[in-house]
Coordinates of C-alpha atoms in Angstrom, one line a residue:
Chain T
M1126 CA -22.3 6.2 -20.2
L1127 CA -20.7 9.8 -18.8
P1128 CA -23.0 12.1 -18.8
S1129 CA -20.9 14.7 -17.8
W1130 CA -18.7 14.5 -20.7
R1131 CA -19.7 16.5 -24.2
P1132 CA -19.1 15.1 -27.2
G1133 CA -15.9 15.1 -28.5
S1134 CA -12.6 14.1 -28.9
S1135 CA -11.5 14.1 -25.2
R1136 CA -14.6 11.8 -24.5
E1137 CA -14.4 9.5 -27.7
S1138 CA -11.0 8.7 -26.5
V1139 CA -12.0 7.6 -22.9
V1140 CA -15.0 5.6 -24.3
R1141 CA -12.9 3.9 -26.9
F1142 CA -10.3 3.0 -24.1
L1143 CA -13.3 1.9 -21.9
E1144 CA -14.6 -0.2 -24.8
S1145 CA -11.2 -2.2 -25.6
S1146 CA -10.5 -2.3 -21.9
T1147 CA -12.3 -5.9 -22.1
E1148 CA -9.5 -7.4 -23.9
I1149 CA -6.9 -6.6 -21.4
P1150 CA -6.5 -9.4 -18.3
P1151 CA -8.4 -8.5 -15.3
E1152 CA -5.1 -7.9 -13.4
Q1153 CA -3.7 -5.5 -15.0
R1154 CA -6.5 -3.4 -14.6
L1155 CA -5.1 -0.8 -12.7
A1156 CA -5.9 2.8 -12.6
V1157 CA -4.5 6.0 -10.8
F1158 CA -5.3 9.4 -10.5
D1159 CA -3.4 12.2 -8.6
N1160 CA -6.0 13.8 -6.8
D1161 CA -5.5 17.7 -6.5
G1162 CA -6.4 19.2 -9.7
T1163 CA -7.5 15.9 -10.9
L1164 CA -10.2 14.6 -8.9
W1165 CA -10.7 17.8 -6.7
C1166 CA -10.0 21.6 -6.9
E1167 CA -6.6 22.7 -6.0
K1168 CA -7.7 26.5 -6.6
P1169 CA -7.2 29.1 -5.0
E1170 CA -4.9 26.8 -2.5
F1171 CA -4.2 23.7 -2.3
T1172 CA -7.2 22.3 0.2
Q1173 CA -4.4 20.5 2.6
M1174 CA -2.7 24.1 3.2
L1175 CA -6.1 25.7 3.8
F1176 CA -6.8 22.5 6.4
Y1177 CA -3.0 23.3 8.1
L1178 CA -3.5 27.0 7.9
D1179 CA -6.7 26.4 10.1
Q1180 CA -5.3 24.1 11.9
L1181 CA -2.3 26.3 13.1
R1182 CA -4.7 29.1 14.1
A1183 CA -6.2 27.0 16.3
A1184 CA -3.1 25.6 17.6
V1185 CA -1.9 29.2 18.2
S1186 CA -4.8 30.0 19.8
E1187 CA -4.7 27.8 22.4
Q1188 CA -0.7 28.0 23.0
P1189 CA 0.3 31.7 21.5
D1190 CA 4.3 30.9 22.0
L1191 CA 3.8 29.2 19.1
G1192 CA 3.2 31.9 16.7
S1193 CA 6.4 33.0 17.3
R1194 CA 8.0 30.1 15.1
A1195 CA 9.5 31.8 12.2
E1196 CA 7.9 29.3 9.7
Y1197 CA 4.4 29.8 11.6
A1198 CA 4.7 33.4 11.6
A1199 CA 5.3 33.7 7.8
L1200 CA 2.4 31.4 7.1
L1201 CA 0.2 33.3 9.4
E1202 CA 1.2 36.9 8.4
G1203 CA 0.9 35.6 4.6
D1204 CA 4.5 37.0 4.6
R1205 CA 5.5 36.3 0.6
S1206 CA 8.9 37.1 1.1
A1207 CA 9.5 35.0 3.9
I1208 CA 7.4 32.3 2.5
A1209 CA 9.4 32.0 -0.7
T1210 CA 12.6 32.1 1.0
M1211 CA 12.0 29.3 3.7
G1212 CA 10.1 27.3 0.6
L1213 CA 7.5 24.4 0.6
E1214 CA 9.2 22.0 2.2
R1215 CA 10.2 23.4 5.3
L1216 CA 7.0 24.9 5.6
A1217 CA 5.2 22.0 4.8
L1218 CA 7.3 20.0 7.2
A1219 CA 6.5 22.7 9.9
L1220 CA 3.0 22.4 9.5
V1221 CA 3.0 19.0 9.6
E1222 CA 4.8 19.3 13.4
L1223 CA 1.3 20.3 14.4
F1224 CA 0.5 16.4 14.7
E1225 CA 3.9 15.2 15.6
G1226 CA 3.3 12.1 18.7
R1227 CA -0.4 12.7 17.4
E1228 CA -2.3 9.2 17.1
P1229 CA -3.5 8.2 13.8
A1230 CA -7.1 8.6 14.4
F1231 CA -6.6 11.7 16.1
F1232 CA -5.8 13.2 12.9
E1233 CA -8.2 11.5 10.6
Q1234 CA -10.7 12.9 12.9
R1235 CA -9.5 16.3 12.8
V1236 CA -9.6 16.2 8.9
R1237 CA -12.9 15.1 8.9
E1238 CA -14.6 17.6 11.0
W1239 CA -12.8 20.2 8.7
F1240 CA -14.2 18.8 5.8
E1241 CA -17.9 18.7 7.5
S1242 CA -17.3 22.3 8.8
T1243 CA -15.5 24.4 6.1
V1244 CA -16.5 25.9 2.7
H1245 CA -15.0 26.7 -0.3
P1246 CA -13.5 30.3 -0.1
D1247 CA -14.7 31.3 -3.5
R1248 CA -17.5 28.9 -4.0
R1249 CA -18.5 28.6 -0.7
T1250 CA -19.9 25.2 -0.6
P1251 CA -18.8 22.6 1.3
Y1252 CA -15.5 20.8 0.2
E1253 CA -16.6 17.5 0.0
H1254 CA -18.4 18.7 -2.8
M1255 CA -15.6 20.1 -4.8
V1256 CA -14.8 17.3 -6.6
Y1257 CA -15.2 17.0 -10.2
Q1258 CA -18.3 14.8 -11.3
P1259 CA -17.0 13.8 -14.8
M1260 CA -14.1 11.8 -12.7
L1261 CA -16.4 10.6 -10.8
E1262 CA -18.5 8.9 -13.9
L1263 CA -15.2 7.8 -15.4
I1264 CA -14.0 6.1 -11.7
D1265 CA -17.4 4.2 -11.6
E1266 CA -17.1 3.2 -15.3
L1267 CA -13.9 1.8 -14.4
R1268 CA -14.8 0.1 -11.6
S1269 CA -17.5 -1.6 -13.9
R1270 CA -15.2 -3.0 -15.4
D1271 CA -13.4 -4.5 -12.8
F1272 CA -10.8 -1.9 -12.8
T1273 CA -9.0 -1.4 -9.2
V1274 CA -9.1 2.4 -8.5
C1275 CA -6.3 4.4 -6.8
I1276 CA -5.5 7.6 -6.0
V1277 CA -1.4 8.6 -6.3
T1278 CA -1.2 11.9 -4.9
G1279 CA 1.4 15.0 -4.0
G1280 CA -0.8 15.3 -0.8
G1281 CA -0.2 13.9 2.3
T1282 CA -1.6 10.5 2.5
E1283 CA -3.4 10.4 6.0
F1284 CA -4.8 13.6 4.6
V1285 CA -6.9 12.1 1.6
R1286 CA -7.5 8.6 3.2
A1287 CA -9.2 10.3 5.7
V1288 CA -12.0 11.2 3.0
S1289 CA -11.2 8.7 0.0
Q1290 CA -13.5 6.3 0.9
D1291 CA -16.7 9.0 1.4
L1292 CA -15.4 11.0 -1.7
Y1293 CA -14.2 8.2 -4.3
G1294 CA -15.1 4.8 -2.8
V1295 CA -11.3 4.5 -2.2
A1296 CA -10.4 2.3 0.6
P1297 CA -7.2 3.8 2.8
E1298 CA -4.6 0.7 0.9
R1299 CA -5.8 2.4 -2.2
V1300 CA -4.0 5.9 -1.1
V1301 CA -0.5 6.6 -2.4
G1302 CA 0.8 10.0 -1.4
T1303 CA 3.4 11.8 0.9
L1304 CA 4.0 9.6 4.1
V1305 CA 4.9 10.9 7.5
G1306 CA 6.3 8.0 9.7
Y1307 CA 5.5 6.2 12.5
E1308 CA 6.8 4.8 15.5
M1309 CA 5.1 2.3 17.8
R1310 CA 5.1 3.1 21.6
R1311 CA 3.4 1.0 24.3
R1312 CA 1.0 2.5 27.4
D1313 CA 1.5 1.6 30.7
A1314 CA -0.7 -1.7 30.3
G1315 CA 1.6 -2.7 27.8
E1316 CA -0.6 -2.2 24.6
P1317 CA 1.0 -1.2 21.4
Y1318 CA 0.0 2.1 19.4
L1319 CA 1.2 4.5 17.0
V1320 CA 2.6 7.7 16.8
R1321 CA 2.9 10.6 13.9
V1322 CA 6.8 11.0 13.5
A1323 CA 7.1 14.4 10.9
T1324 CA 10.6 13.9 9.6
T1325 CA 10.0 11.8 6.5
V1326 CA 7.4 13.8 4.7
L1327 CA 10.4 15.8 2.9
D1328 CA 10.1 12.8 0.4
A1329 CA 7.2 14.4 -1.7
N1330 CA 5.2 11.6 -4.0
E1331 CA 5.7 13.9 -7.1
G1332 CA 6.8 12.9 -10.2
A1333 CA 9.4 10.1 -10.7
A1334 CA 8.8 9.4 -7.1
K1335 CA 4.9 8.8 -7.8
V1336 CA 6.3 5.6 -10.4
S1337 CA 8.4 4.3 -8.1
N1338 CA 5.7 4.6 -5.0
I1339 CA 3.2 2.9 -7.3
Q1340 CA 5.5 -0.2 -7.8
T1341 CA 6.5 -0.1 -4.0
A1342 CA 2.6 0.4 -2.3
L1343 CA 0.7 -0.9 -5.5
G1344 CA 3.1 -3.8 -7.1
R1345 CA 2.0 -3.0 -10.8
R1346 CA 2.2 -0.9 -13.6
P1347 CA -1.0 0.9 -14.2
I1348 CA -2.7 1.3 -17.6
V1349 CA -5.0 4.4 -16.9
A1350 CA -3.5 7.5 -15.3
G1351 CA -5.0 10.5 -14.8
G1352 CA -2.9 14.2 -13.7
N1353 CA -3.0 17.6 -14.0
S1354 CA 0.3 19.0 -13.1
A1355 CA 4.2 18.6 -14.0
G1356 CA 4.3 16.2 -11.0
D1357 CA 2.0 14.0 -12.6
R1358 CA 4.3 13.8 -15.7
E1359 CA 6.3 10.3 -15.2
M1360 CA 3.3 8.4 -14.2
L1361 CA 1.3 9.2 -17.1
E1362 CA 4.3 8.5 -19.2
Y1363 CA 4.5 5.2 -17.6
A1364 CA 0.7 4.2 -17.7
A1365 CA 1.1 5.1 -21.5
A1366 CA 3.9 3.0 -22.2
A1367 CA 2.5 0.1 -21.2
D1368 CA 1.8 -3.0 -24.0
G1369 CA -1.8 -2.9 -24.9
P1370 CA -4.4 -0.7 -24.4
S1371 CA -4.0 2.3 -22.3
L1372 CA -5.4 5.9 -21.1
A1373 CA -3.0 9.0 -20.1
L1374 CA -5.5 11.7 -19.3
L1375 CA -4.5 15.3 -18.3
I1376 CA -7.1 17.9 -16.9
D1377 CA -6.5 21.3 -18.6
H1378 CA -7.8 23.9 -16.3
D1379 CA -8.9 26.3 -18.8
D1380 CA -12.3 27.4 -17.1
A1381 CA -12.0 30.6 -15.4
E1382 CA -15.6 30.8 -15.4
R1383 CA -17.0 27.3 -13.6
E1384 CA -13.4 26.5 -12.3
Y1385 CA -9.9 28.3 -12.9
A1386 CA -7.6 28.6 -15.6
Y1387 CA -3.8 28.1 -14.7
E1388 CA -1.0 26.2 -15.8
S1389 CA -0.4 23.5 -13.2
K1390 CA 2.4 22.9 -11.5
A1391 CA 3.3 20.5 -8.8
G1392 CA 4.4 22.0 -5.4
T1393 CA 8.3 22.2 -5.8
F1394 CA 8.2 21.5 -9.4
E1395 CA 9.6 23.8 -12.6
A1396 CA 8.6 22.0 -15.3
A1397 CA 10.4 23.1 -19.0
E1398 CA 7.2 23.6 -20.9
P1399 CA 3.6 23.8 -20.0
I1400 CA 2.2 20.3 -19.4
T1401 CA -0.4 20.5 -21.4
D1402 CA 2.1 20.8 -24.4
T1403 CA 3.8 18.1 -23.1
G1404 CA 0.6 16.1 -22.7
R1405 CA -0.4 16.9 -26.6
R1406 CA 3.0 16.1 -27.5
L1407 CA 3.0 12.4 -26.2
G1408 CA -0.4 12.0 -27.2
W1409 CA -2.4 12.3 -24.0
T1410 CA -5.6 12.6 -23.6
V1411 CA -5.6 16.2 -22.9
V1412 CA -9.1 17.1 -21.4
S1413 CA -10.5 20.7 -21.8
M1414 CA -12.4 21.5 -18.6
A1415 CA -14.1 24.3 -20.6
D1416 CA -15.1 22.2 -23.4
D1417 CA -15.0 18.8 -22.8
W1418 CA -17.2 18.6 -19.4
S1419 CA -20.8 20.0 -19.3
R1420 CA -20.5 19.9 -15.6
V1421 CA -18.1 20.5 -13.3
Y1422 CA -19.3 19.7 -9.6
P1423 CA -21.7 17.4 -8.5
E1424 CA -25.4 18.7 -8.4
Chain I
M134 CA -18.5 -23.4 7.9
L135 CA -14.6 -23.8 8.6
P136 CA -14.6 -27.6 7.8
S137 CA -10.8 -28.1 8.5
W138 CA -11.3 -26.8 12.2
R139 CA -12.1 -29.5 14.9
P140 CA -14.3 -28.7 17.5
G141 CA -12.6 -27.1 20.7
S142 CA -11.7 -24.0 21.9
S143 CA -9.6 -22.2 19.1
R144 CA -12.5 -23.1 16.4
E145 CA -15.3 -21.4 18.9
S146 CA -13.4 -18.4 19.7
V147 CA -13.1 -18.0 15.7
V148 CA -16.8 -18.6 15.1
R149 CA -17.4 -16.6 18.2
F150 CA -15.6 -13.4 16.7
L151 CA -17.1 -13.9 13.2
E152 CA -20.3 -13.9 14.5
S153 CA -19.8 -10.6 16.8
S154 CA -18.5 -9.1 13.2
T155 CA -21.3 -7.8 12.1
E156 CA -21.3 -5.2 15.0
I157 CA -18.3 -3.9 13.7
P158 CA -18.3 -1.1 11.5
P159 CA -17.6 -2.3 7.7
E160 CA -15.0 0.2 7.7
Q161 CA -13.0 -1.4 10.6
R162 CA -13.3 -5.0 9.0
L163 CA -9.2 -5.3 8.4
A164 CA -7.8 -8.8 8.6
V165 CA -4.1 -9.2 8.4
F166 CA -2.1 -12.3 8.2
D167 CA 1.5 -13.2 8.6
N168 CA 2.9 -15.5 5.4
D169 CA 5.4 -17.7 6.4
G170 CA 4.3 -20.3 9.0
T171 CA 1.1 -18.6 9.4
L172 CA -0.5 -19.1 5.6
W173 CA 2.0 -21.2 4.0
C174 CA 4.8 -23.7 5.3
E175 CA 8.1 -22.5 6.2
K176 CA 10.1 -25.4 6.8
P177 CA 12.6 -27.0 6.3
E178 CA 13.7 -23.1 5.0
F179 CA 11.8 -20.1 4.1
T180 CA 10.3 -20.8 0.8
Q181 CA 12.1 -17.4 -0.5
M182 CA 15.3 -18.7 0.6
L183 CA 14.6 -21.8 -1.5
F184 CA 13.9 -19.5 -4.3
Y185 CA 16.7 -17.5 -4.3
L186 CA 19.2 -20.2 -3.4
D187 CA 18.0 -21.8 -6.7
Q188 CA 18.5 -18.8 -8.6
L189 CA 22.0 -18.4 -7.2
R190 CA 23.0 -21.6 -8.3
A191 CA 21.5 -20.6 -12.1
A192 CA 23.3 -17.4 -11.8
V193 CA 26.8 -19.1 -10.9
S194 CA 26.4 -21.6 -13.9
E195 CA 25.8 -18.9 -16.1
Q196 CA 28.4 -16.7 -14.4
P197 CA 31.0 -18.7 -12.5
D198 CA 33.2 -15.8 -11.3
L199 CA 29.9 -15.2 -9.1
G200 CA 30.2 -18.1 -7.1
S201 CA 33.5 -16.9 -5.4
R202 CA 31.4 -13.8 -3.8
A203 CA 32.0 -14.9 0.1
E204 CA 28.2 -14.3 1.0
Y205 CA 27.3 -16.5 -2.3
A206 CA 30.0 -19.2 -1.6
A207 CA 28.5 -19.9 1.9
L208 CA 25.5 -19.9 1.0
L209 CA 26.0 -22.8 -1.8
E210 CA 28.7 -24.6 0.4
G211 CA 26.0 -24.2 3.4
D212 CA 28.7 -23.4 5.6
R213 CA 26.8 -23.2 8.7
S214 CA 29.6 -21.3 10.3
A215 CA 30.4 -18.8 8.0
I216 CA 26.8 -18.1 7.1
A217 CA 26.2 -17.6 11.4
T218 CA 29.2 -15.2 11.2
M219 CA 27.6 -13.1 8.1
G220 CA 24.2 -12.5 9.3
L221 CA 21.1 -13.0 7.4
E222 CA 20.9 -9.6 6.7
R223 CA 23.9 -9.5 4.8
L224 CA 23.3 -12.6 3.0
A225 CA 19.7 -11.8 2.4
L226 CA 21.0 -8.3 0.7
A227 CA 23.3 -10.6 -1.1
L228 CA 20.5 -12.6 -2.0
V229 CA 18.4 -9.8 -3.4
E230 CA 21.3 -8.1 -5.4
L231 CA 20.9 -11.5 -7.7
F232 CA 18.1 -9.2 -9.4
E233 CA 19.9 -5.6 -9.3
G234 CA 18.7 -3.2 -11.9
R235 CA 16.0 -5.9 -13.1
E236 CA 12.8 -4.8 -14.0
P237 CA 9.7 -5.8 -11.3
A238 CA 8.0 -7.9 -14.3
F239 CA 10.9 -9.7 -14.9
F240 CA 11.6 -11.1 -11.0
E241 CA 7.7 -11.8 -10.7
Q242 CA 8.1 -14.0 -13.7
R243 CA 10.8 -15.5 -12.3
V244 CA 8.8 -16.5 -8.8
R245 CA 6.1 -17.6 -10.8
E246 CA 8.4 -19.6 -13.2
W247 CA 9.7 -21.5 -9.7
F248 CA 6.8 -21.8 -8.1
E249 CA 5.3 -23.9 -11.1
S250 CA 8.4 -26.1 -11.0
T251 CA 9.5 -26.5 -7.5
V252 CA 8.3 -29.4 -5.0
H253 CA 8.3 -29.2 -1.7
P254 CA 12.1 -30.8 -0.5
D255 CA 10.2 -33.2 2.3
R256 CA 6.4 -33.4 1.0
R257 CA 7.3 -33.5 -2.6
T258 CA 4.2 -31.8 -3.4
P259 CA 3.8 -28.4 -5.7
Y260 CA 4.8 -25.2 -3.6
E261 CA 1.3 -24.0 -4.2
H262 CA -0.2 -26.5 -2.6
M263 CA 1.9 -25.4 0.8
V264 CA -0.7 -23.4 2.3
Y265 CA -2.7 -24.0 4.9
Q266 CA -6.2 -25.3 4.1
P267 CA -7.6 -24.2 7.5
M268 CA -6.4 -20.4 6.8
L269 CA -7.8 -20.3 3.6
E270 CA -11.2 -21.0 5.0
L271 CA -10.9 -18.5 7.4
I272 CA -10.3 -15.9 4.7
D273 CA -13.3 -17.1 2.9
E274 CA -15.0 -16.5 6.2
L275 CA -14.0 -13.0 6.8
R276 CA -14.1 -11.9 2.7
S277 CA -17.9 -13.2 3.1
R278 CA -18.2 -11.0 5.8
D279 CA -16.8 -7.8 3.9
F280 CA -13.4 -8.1 5.5
T281 CA -10.2 -6.6 3.7
V282 CA -7.9 -9.3 4.0
C283 CA -4.3 -8.6 3.7
I284 CA -0.9 -10.1 4.2
V285 CA 1.9 -8.8 6.5
T286 CA 4.9 -10.3 5.9
G287 CA 8.6 -10.5 6.8
G288 CA 9.3 -11.9 3.2
G289 CA 10.1 -9.6 0.4
T290 CA 6.7 -8.2 -0.8
E291 CA 7.5 -8.8 -4.8
F292 CA 8.0 -12.5 -3.6
V293 CA 4.7 -13.0 -2.2
R294 CA 2.7 -10.5 -4.4
A295 CA 3.9 -12.8 -7.3
V296 CA 1.6 -15.3 -6.0
S297 CA -0.8 -13.8 -3.8
Q298 CA -3.8 -13.2 -6.3
D299 CA -3.5 -17.1 -7.0
L300 CA -2.8 -18.5 -3.6
Y301 CA -4.7 -16.5 -1.3
G302 CA -7.1 -13.9 -3.7
V303 CA -5.0 -11.0 -2.1
A304 CA -4.5 -8.2 -4.6
P305 CA -0.6 -6.8 -5.2
E306 CA -1.6 -3.5 -3.1
R307 CA -2.6 -5.3 -0.3
V308 CA 0.4 -7.2 0.4
V309 CA 3.0 -5.4 3.1
G310 CA 6.4 -6.8 3.4
T311 CA 10.1 -6.2 3.2
L312 CA 10.5 -3.8 0.2
V313 CA 13.3 -3.3 -2.3
G314 CA 13.6 -0.1 -3.6
Y315 CA 13.2 1.0 -7.1
E316 CA 14.7 3.6 -9.5
M317 CA 13.2 5.0 -12.4
R318 CA 15.4 5.1 -15.8
R319 CA 14.0 6.1 -19.3
R320 CA 14.6 3.9 -22.5
D321 CA 15.8 5.6 -25.4
A322 CA 12.6 6.8 -26.9
G323 CA 11.7 8.4 -23.5
E324 CA 9.5 5.7 -22.0
P325 CA 10.0 5.4 -18.0
Y326 CA 10.8 2.2 -16.8
L327 CA 11.8 1.0 -12.9
V328 CA 14.3 -1.4 -11.7
R329 CA 15.0 -2.8 -8.6
V330 CA 17.6 -1.4 -6.6
A331 CA 18.5 -4.0 -3.6
T332 CA 20.0 -1.7 -0.5
T333 CA 16.5 -0.6 1.3
V334 CA 15.6 -4.4 2.0
L335 CA 17.6 -4.2 5.0
D336 CA 14.4 -2.3 6.8
A337 CA 12.9 -6.1 7.7
N338 CA 9.1 -5.9 8.2
E339 CA 9.3 -7.7 11.5
G340 CA 8.3 -6.9 15.0
A341 CA 7.3 -3.2 15.5
A342 CA 7.9 -2.2 11.9
K343 CA 4.9 -4.2 11.0
V344 CA 2.8 -2.0 12.8
S345 CA 4.2 1.1 11.6
N346 CA 3.8 -0.5 8.1
I347 CA 0.5 -1.5 8.7
Q348 CA -0.4 2.4 8.7
T349 CA 1.9 3.2 6.1
A350 CA 0.6 0.9 3.6
L351 CA -3.1 0.0 4.4
G352 CA -3.9 3.1 6.5
R353 CA -6.2 1.6 9.4
R354 CA -5.4 -0.5 12.2
P355 CA -6.7 -4.4 11.9
I356 CA -8.8 -6.5 14.2
V357 CA -7.8 -9.5 12.9
A358 CA -4.1 -10.5 12.8
G359 CA -2.6 -13.8 12.4
G360 CA 1.0 -14.8 13.0
N361 CA 3.2 -17.4 14.4
S362 CA 6.2 -16.0 15.4
A363 CA 8.0 -13.5 17.5
G364 CA 8.1 -11.1 14.4
D365 CA 4.5 -11.4 14.6
R366 CA 3.8 -10.3 18.8
E367 CA 3.8 -6.5 18.1
M368 CA 1.1 -7.0 15.1
L369 CA -1.1 -9.5 16.9
E370 CA -1.1 -7.3 20.3
Y371 CA -1.6 -4.1 18.0
A372 CA -4.9 -6.1 16.7
A373 CA -6.0 -7.2 20.1
A374 CA -5.7 -3.5 21.6
A375 CA -8.6 -2.6 19.4
D376 CA -11.9 -1.3 20.7
G377 CA -14.6 -3.7 20.3
P378 CA -14.3 -7.0 19.3
S379 CA -10.8 -8.6 17.9
L380 CA -9.1 -11.5 17.2
A381 CA -5.4 -12.5 17.7
L382 CA -4.7 -16.0 15.9
L383 CA -1.4 -17.6 16.8
I384 CA -0.4 -20.8 14.9
D385 CA 1.6 -23.3 17.2
H386 CA 3.6 -25.5 14.8
D387 CA 3.3 -28.7 17.3
D388 CA 2.6 -31.3 14.4
A389 CA 5.6 -33.3 13.5
E390 CA 3.6 -35.7 11.8
R391 CA 1.6 -33.8 9.3
E392 CA 4.0 -30.8 9.3
Y393 CA 6.7 -29.7 11.4
A394 CA 7.0 -28.9 15.1
Y395 CA 9.4 -25.9 16.1
E396 CA 9.3 -22.7 18.5
S397 CA 8.3 -20.4 16.1
K398 CA 11.2 -17.6 15.5
A399 CA 11.0 -14.3 13.0
G400 CA 14.3 -14.4 11.2
T401 CA 16.6 -12.1 13.4
F402 CA 14.5 -12.1 16.2
E403 CA 15.2 -13.2 19.8
A404 CA 12.3 -13.3 22.1
A405 CA 12.4 -13.5 26.0
E406 CA 9.9 -16.3 25.8
P407 CA 8.5 -19.0 23.3
I408 CA 5.8 -17.1 21.4
T409 CA 2.9 -19.9 22.4
D410 CA 3.8 -18.4 26.0
T411 CA 3.3 -14.8 25.2
G412 CA 0.4 -15.8 22.9
R413 CA -1.7 -17.8 26.0
R414 CA -0.3 -15.0 28.6
L415 CA -2.0 -12.2 26.6
G416 CA -5.0 -14.3 25.7
W417 CA -4.7 -14.8 22.0
T418 CA -6.7 -17.7 20.1
V419 CA -3.5 -20.4 20.3
V420 CA -4.1 -22.7 17.7
S421 CA -2.4 -26.1 17.8
M422 CA -2.0 -27.1 14.3
A423 CA -2.1 -30.8 15.7
D424 CA -5.4 -30.8 17.6
D425 CA -7.3 -28.1 16.0
W426 CA -6.9 -28.6 12.4
S427 CA -8.5 -31.7 11.1
R428 CA -6.4 -31.0 7.6
V429 CA -3.4 -28.9 7.0
Y430 CA -3.0 -28.7 3.0
P431 CA -5.5 -28.7 0.6
E432 CA -6.6 -32.0 -0.9

């Protein structure tokens, strides 16, 4: 069990929880995991951001006028000062607007093509291999105990859904993220179809929104929550507050050699204390990537 | 297979689809069903409305002042003229407000208790037996072919989720309905919890909204859709427009003897033509409850 988890207190606490989970009524066995920095690598830049920047470059090469839009110019030039002034929300909205009016299948196809054709800028391995092997093992153990495993991400719902089945075995309806809107239209012959509408993307699925959206989208309280950033705090607290056994797992990115060493922050979040301090204070299982994992990525 | 479906063109079309479904890639095997009038009986009144009226009576008996609120007074007195003037949206919102500030588990418990203690006003059998046996058999056949089966209802998401696992084997994350909002709060010791906020319930999951919400909540296009009312039209058209085999199933309530005979309309919808005419015109499988089903309810 959990071959990539080194012996120690983190592994022990995970195993203890797994063993106790047989006491929990099956309908309460819901596990939710953040994605960026929890299931896959989020450095040197959010995967989704790299995808959108590639899409932006492709769009501008076909339609050069686009490049003069202030948000796109700042992003393409890597103009840190302009980027900071505009803020992540405005830039994210501008990027999502690249797919305004497109059908869901078009976007999904683009994401899959990107994953198949893109290597990680530092590791030079395909992006689909940038998932954490120990977390895949934990997901397997949970599933073998009849847990429903879901992803609750600050990233775009559709972006993660496009690859969640292949990477994690998680079906699209079990991915809860930041949503774009859809509008139904009709073709000339009357068949309905959907197009993307960017505007709703501003309600980021971070912090307390993760807790509300878990209820709205999944309809029950999780008893396992895994995360790594300030944007996951409320979700982990919520799982930890369940009656009976629960597991709040926080990944500490302290492995400069095999991964990255950094203090995790969700996109637009400023936390009062480092989230690892919060986790230790609240009694969560804080996982040291450097010490607790014998392997980070799959073979 | 399908023992409660009588031989005939409806059954043939269902069986033909089931047999062809092995050609469909497994990740496309998504089936969505409306609930009221499609999986369970919706007459003489929506089940959810009867639940809320019972909750209203209980609330007024504890707190008589409540009864003077115009919406509640009209509902308690069955004042058709006042009810028509106020409209379903205003009344629904007033009813949902009975649970304003309550935790999700409280509401869920109330729904379950109601189902356990309430009999259908005409048939005098428990409400949990008011589901359509032939549809349960169809759901079983779909599941045995690796379909993901979801409910896409105009009713309250939480109302249906409270019983969907028991009645249909459908997990809460696979129920898409009309949503209430949630707000995260903290107890004195800091643990987060959620309370219901009624206001968002006005975005009813009917018509084109069902199509958008299928994408938002489930992330893929269904190839099977079942419904019975004008509010299901777009969802059935959407499934029918899929590439490859699909099944758009419309229940015709033409069985005054065993169930009810009526033209189906979604809550606030006025359709240009009876939905059964639409269904025949568009080539859907229109199921006559009287002719196509040998049995309506489970034994």
